[in-house]
JSON list of C-alpha atoms in Angstrom, two decimals:
[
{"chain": "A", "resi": 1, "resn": "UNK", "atom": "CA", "xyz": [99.11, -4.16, 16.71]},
{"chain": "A", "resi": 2, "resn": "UNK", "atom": "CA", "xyz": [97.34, -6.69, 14.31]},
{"chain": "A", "resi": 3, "resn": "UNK", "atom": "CA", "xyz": [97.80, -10.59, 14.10]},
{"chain": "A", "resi": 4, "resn": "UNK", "atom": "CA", "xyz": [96.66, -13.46, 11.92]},
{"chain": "A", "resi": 5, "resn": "UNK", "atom": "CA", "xyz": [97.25, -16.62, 13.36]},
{"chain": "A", "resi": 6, "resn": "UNK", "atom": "CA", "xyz": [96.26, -19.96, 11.39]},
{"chain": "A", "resi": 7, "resn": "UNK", "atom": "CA", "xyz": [95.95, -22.69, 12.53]},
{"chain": "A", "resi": 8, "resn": "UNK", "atom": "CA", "xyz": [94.90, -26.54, 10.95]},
{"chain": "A", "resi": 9, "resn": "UNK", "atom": "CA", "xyz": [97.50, -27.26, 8.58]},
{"chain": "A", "resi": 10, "resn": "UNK", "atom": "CA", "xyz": [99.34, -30.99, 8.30]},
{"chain": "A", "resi": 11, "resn": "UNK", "atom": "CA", "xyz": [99.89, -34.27, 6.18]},
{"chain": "A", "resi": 12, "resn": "UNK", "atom": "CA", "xyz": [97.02, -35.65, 5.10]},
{"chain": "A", "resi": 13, "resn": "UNK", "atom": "CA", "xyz": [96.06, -38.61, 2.23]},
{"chain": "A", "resi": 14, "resn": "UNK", "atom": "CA", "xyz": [94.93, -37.77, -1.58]},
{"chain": "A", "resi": 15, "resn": "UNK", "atom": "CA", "xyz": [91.45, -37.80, -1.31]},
{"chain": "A", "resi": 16, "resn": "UNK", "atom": "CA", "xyz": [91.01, -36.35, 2.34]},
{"chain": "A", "resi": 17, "resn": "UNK", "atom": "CA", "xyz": [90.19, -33.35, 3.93]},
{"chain": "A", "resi": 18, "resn": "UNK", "atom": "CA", "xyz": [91.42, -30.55, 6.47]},
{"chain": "A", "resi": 19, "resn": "UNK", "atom": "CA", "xyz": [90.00, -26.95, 7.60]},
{"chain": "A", "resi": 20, "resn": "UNK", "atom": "CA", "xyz": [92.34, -24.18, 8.09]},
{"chain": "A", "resi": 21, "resn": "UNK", "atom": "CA", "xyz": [91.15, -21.67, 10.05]},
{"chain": "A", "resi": 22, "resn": "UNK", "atom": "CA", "xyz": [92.53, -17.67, 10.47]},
{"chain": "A", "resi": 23, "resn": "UNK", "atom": "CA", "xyz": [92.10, -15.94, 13.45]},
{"chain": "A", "resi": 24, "resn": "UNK", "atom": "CA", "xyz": [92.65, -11.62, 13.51]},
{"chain": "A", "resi": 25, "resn": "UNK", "atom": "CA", "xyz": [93.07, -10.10, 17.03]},
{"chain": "A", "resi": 26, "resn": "UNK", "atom": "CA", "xyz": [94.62, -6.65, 17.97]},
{"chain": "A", "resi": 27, "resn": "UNK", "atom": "CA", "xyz": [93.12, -2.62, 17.57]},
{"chain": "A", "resi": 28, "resn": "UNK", "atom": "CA", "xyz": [90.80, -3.34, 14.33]},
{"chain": "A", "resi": 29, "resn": "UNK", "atom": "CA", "xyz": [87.90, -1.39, 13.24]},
{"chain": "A", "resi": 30, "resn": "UNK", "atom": "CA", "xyz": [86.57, -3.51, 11.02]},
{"chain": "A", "resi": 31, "resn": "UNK", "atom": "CA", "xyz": [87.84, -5.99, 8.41]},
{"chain": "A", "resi": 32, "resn": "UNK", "atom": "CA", "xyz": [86.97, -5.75, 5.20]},
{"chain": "A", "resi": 33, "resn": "UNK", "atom": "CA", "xyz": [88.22, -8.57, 2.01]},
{"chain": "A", "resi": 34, "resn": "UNK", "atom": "CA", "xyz": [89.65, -12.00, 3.72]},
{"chain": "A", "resi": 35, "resn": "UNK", "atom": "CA", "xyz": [91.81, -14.58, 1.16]},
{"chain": "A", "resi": 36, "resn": "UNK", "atom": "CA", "xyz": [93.79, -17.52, 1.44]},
{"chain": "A", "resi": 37, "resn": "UNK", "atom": "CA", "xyz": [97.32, -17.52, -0.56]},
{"chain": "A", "resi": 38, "resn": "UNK", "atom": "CA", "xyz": [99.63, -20.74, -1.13]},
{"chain": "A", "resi": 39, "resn": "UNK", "atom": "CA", "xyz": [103.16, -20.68, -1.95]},
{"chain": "A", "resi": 40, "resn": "UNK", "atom": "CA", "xyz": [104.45, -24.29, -2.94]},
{"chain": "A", "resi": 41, "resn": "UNK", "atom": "CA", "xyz": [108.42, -24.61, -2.99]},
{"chain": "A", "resi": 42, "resn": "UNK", "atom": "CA", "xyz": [110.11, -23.06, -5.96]},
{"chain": "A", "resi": 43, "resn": "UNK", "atom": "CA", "xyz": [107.07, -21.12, -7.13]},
{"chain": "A", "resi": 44, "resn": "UNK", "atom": "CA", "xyz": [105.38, -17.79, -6.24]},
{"chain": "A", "resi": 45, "resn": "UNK", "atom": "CA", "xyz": [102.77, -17.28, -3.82]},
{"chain": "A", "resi": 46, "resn": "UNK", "atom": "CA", "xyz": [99.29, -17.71, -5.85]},
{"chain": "A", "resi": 47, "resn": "UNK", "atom": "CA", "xyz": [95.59, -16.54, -4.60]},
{"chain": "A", "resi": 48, "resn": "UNK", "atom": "CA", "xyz": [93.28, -19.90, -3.96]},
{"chain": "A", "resi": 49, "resn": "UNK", "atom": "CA", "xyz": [90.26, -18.39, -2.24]},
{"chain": "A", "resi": 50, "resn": "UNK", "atom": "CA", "xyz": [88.60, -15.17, -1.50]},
{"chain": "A", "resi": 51, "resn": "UNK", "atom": "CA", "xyz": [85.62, -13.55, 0.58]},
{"chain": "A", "resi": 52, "resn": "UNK", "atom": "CA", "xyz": [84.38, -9.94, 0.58]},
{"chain": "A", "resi": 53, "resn": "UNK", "atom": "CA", "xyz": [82.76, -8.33, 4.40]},
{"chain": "A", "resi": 54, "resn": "UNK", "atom": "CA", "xyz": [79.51, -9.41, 2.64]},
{"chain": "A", "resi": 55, "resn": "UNK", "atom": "CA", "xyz": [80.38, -13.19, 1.76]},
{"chain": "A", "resi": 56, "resn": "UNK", "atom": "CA", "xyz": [81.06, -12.84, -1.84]},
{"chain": "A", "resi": 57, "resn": "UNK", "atom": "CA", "xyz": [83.26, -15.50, -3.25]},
{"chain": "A", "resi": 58, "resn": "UNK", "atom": "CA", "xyz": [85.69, -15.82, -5.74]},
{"chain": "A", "resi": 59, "resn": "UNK", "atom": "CA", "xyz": [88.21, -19.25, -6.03]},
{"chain": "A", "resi": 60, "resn": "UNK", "atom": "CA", "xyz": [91.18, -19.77, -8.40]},
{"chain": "A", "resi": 61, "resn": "UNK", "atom": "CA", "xyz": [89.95, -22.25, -10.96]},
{"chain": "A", "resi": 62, "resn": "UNK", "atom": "CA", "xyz": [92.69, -25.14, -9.72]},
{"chain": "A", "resi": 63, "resn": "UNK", "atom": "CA", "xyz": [89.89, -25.39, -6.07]},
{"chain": "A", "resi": 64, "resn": "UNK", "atom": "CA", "xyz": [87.00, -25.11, -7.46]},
{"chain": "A", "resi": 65, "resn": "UNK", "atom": "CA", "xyz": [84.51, -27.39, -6.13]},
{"chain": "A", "resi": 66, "resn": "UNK", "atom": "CA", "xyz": [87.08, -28.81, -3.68]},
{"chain": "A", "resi": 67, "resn": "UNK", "atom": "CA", "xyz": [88.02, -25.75, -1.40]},
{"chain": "A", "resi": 68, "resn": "UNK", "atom": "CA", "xyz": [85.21, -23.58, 0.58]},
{"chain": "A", "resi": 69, "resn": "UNK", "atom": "CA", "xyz": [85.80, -20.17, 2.25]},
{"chain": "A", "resi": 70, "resn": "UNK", "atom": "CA", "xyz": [83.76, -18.92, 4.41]},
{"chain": "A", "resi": 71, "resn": "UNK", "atom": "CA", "xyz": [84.06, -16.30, 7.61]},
{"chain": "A", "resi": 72, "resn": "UNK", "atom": "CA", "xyz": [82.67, -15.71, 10.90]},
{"chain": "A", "resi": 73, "resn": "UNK", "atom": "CA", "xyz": [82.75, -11.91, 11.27]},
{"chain": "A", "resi": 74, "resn": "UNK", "atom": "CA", "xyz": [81.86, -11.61, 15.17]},
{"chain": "A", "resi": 75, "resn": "UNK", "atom": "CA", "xyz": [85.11, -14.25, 15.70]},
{"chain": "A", "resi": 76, "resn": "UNK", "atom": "CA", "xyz": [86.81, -12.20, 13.31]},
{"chain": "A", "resi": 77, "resn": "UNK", "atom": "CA", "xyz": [87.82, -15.48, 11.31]},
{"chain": "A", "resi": 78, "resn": "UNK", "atom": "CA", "xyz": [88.04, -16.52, 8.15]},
{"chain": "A", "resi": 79, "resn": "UNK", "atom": "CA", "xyz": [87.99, -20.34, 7.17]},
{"chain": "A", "resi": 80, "resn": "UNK", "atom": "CA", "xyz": [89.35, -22.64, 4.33]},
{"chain": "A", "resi": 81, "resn": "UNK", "atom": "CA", "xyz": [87.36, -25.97, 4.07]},
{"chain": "A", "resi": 82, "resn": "UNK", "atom": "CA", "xyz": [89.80, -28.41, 2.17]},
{"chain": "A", "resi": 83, "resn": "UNK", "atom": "CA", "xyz": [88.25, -31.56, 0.09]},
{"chain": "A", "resi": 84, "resn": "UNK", "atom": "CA", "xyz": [89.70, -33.67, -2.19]},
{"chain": "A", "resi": 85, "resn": "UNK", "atom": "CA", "xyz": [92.95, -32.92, -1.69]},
{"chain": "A", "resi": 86, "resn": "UNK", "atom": "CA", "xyz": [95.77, -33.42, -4.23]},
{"chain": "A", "resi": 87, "resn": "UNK", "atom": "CA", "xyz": [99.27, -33.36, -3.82]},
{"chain": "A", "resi": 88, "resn": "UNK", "atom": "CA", "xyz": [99.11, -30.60, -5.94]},
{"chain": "A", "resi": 89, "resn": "UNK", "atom": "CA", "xyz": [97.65, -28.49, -2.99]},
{"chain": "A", "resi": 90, "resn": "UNK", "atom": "CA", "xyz": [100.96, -28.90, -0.96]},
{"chain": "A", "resi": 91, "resn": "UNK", "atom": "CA", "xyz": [102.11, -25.73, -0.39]},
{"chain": "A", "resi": 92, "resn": "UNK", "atom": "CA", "xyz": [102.41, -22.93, 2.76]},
{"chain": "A", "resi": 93, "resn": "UNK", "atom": "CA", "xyz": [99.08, -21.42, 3.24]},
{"chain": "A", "resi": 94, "resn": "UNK", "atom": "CA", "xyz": [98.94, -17.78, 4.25]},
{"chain": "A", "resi": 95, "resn": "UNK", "atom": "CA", "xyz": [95.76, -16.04, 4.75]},
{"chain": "A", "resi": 96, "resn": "UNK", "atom": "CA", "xyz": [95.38, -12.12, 4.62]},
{"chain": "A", "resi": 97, "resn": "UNK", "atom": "CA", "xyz": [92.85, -9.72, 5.25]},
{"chain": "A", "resi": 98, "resn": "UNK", "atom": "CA", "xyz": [92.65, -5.83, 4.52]},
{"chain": "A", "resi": 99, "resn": "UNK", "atom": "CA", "xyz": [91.19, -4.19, 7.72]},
{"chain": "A", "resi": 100, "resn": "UNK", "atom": "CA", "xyz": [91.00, -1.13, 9.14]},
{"chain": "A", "resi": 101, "resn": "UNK", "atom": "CA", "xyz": [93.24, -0.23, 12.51]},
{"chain": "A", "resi": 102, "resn": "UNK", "atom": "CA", "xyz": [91.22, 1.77, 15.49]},
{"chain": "A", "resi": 103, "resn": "UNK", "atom": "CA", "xyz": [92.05, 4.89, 14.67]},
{"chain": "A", "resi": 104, "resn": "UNK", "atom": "CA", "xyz": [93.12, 4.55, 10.73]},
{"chain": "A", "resi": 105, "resn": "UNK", "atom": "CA", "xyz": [91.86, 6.13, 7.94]},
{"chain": "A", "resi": 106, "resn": "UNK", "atom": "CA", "xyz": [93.46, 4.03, 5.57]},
{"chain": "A", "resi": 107, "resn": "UNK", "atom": "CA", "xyz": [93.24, 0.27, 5.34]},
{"chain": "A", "resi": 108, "resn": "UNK", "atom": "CA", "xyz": [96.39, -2.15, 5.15]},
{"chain": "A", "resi": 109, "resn": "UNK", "atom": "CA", "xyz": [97.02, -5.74, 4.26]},
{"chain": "A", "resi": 110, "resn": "UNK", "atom": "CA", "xyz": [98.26, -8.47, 6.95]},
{"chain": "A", "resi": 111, "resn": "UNK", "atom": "CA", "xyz": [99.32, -11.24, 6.42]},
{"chain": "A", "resi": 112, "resn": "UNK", "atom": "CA", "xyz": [99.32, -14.26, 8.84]},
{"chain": "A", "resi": 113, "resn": "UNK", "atom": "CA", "xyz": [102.85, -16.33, 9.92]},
{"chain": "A", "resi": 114, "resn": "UNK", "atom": "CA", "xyz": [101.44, -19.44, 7.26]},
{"chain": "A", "resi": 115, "resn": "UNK", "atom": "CA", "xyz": [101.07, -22.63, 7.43]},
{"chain": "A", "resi": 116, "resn": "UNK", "atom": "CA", "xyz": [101.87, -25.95, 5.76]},
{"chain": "A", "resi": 117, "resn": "UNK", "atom": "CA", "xyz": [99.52, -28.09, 4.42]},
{"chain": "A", "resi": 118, "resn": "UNK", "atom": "CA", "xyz": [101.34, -31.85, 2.84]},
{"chain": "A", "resi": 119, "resn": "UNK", "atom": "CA", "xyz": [99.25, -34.19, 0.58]},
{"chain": "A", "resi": 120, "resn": "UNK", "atom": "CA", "xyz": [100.91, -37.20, 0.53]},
{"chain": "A", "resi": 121, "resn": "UNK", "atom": "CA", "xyz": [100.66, -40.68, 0.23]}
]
């Protein structure tokens, strides 16, 4: 079995800063794209971050220059480095990876439980 776990989500002030991190444990192979997703309330889950097995980026344009992925592969992590934040940015944060299981020849996306991040005031 696979599990994402993140952790470092809360209420913070416009203007400051947290770090979510994403933690995969269970029978993987290897792991191959890593994202972070946000759903606010009343709208549908968008992608704010990406990171490819080789550290390739890609942001939506709404974080750019605020938000910083990044990924520790031996940890099997990936991290979201939150600046400037907006209360805008509130929303559930979910991050996902695409792996492979031990044993698969196929790889599947998983999804992590979420977790809320509040900008406010």
């Amino acid at each position: 079995q696979v599990q994402l776990v993140e952790s470092g989500g809360g209420l913070v002030q416009p203007g400051g800063s947290l770090r979510l991190s994403c933690e995969a444990s269970g029978s993987i192979f290897s792991i191959g794209p890593m994202g972070w997703y946000r759903q606010a309330p009343g709208k549908e889950r968008e992608l704010v971050a990406t990171i490819t097995a080789g550290s390739s980026t890609t942001y939506a344009d709404s974080v750019k220059g605020r938000f910083t992925i990044s990924r520790d592969n031996a940890k099997k992590t990936v991290y979201l480095q939150m600046n400037s934040l907006k209360p805008e940015d509130t929303a559930v944060y979910y991050c996902n990876a695409n792996l492979f299981r031990s044993g698969s020849s196929r790889p599947a996306d998983y999804w992590g439980q979420g977790t809320q991040v509040t900008v406010s005031s």
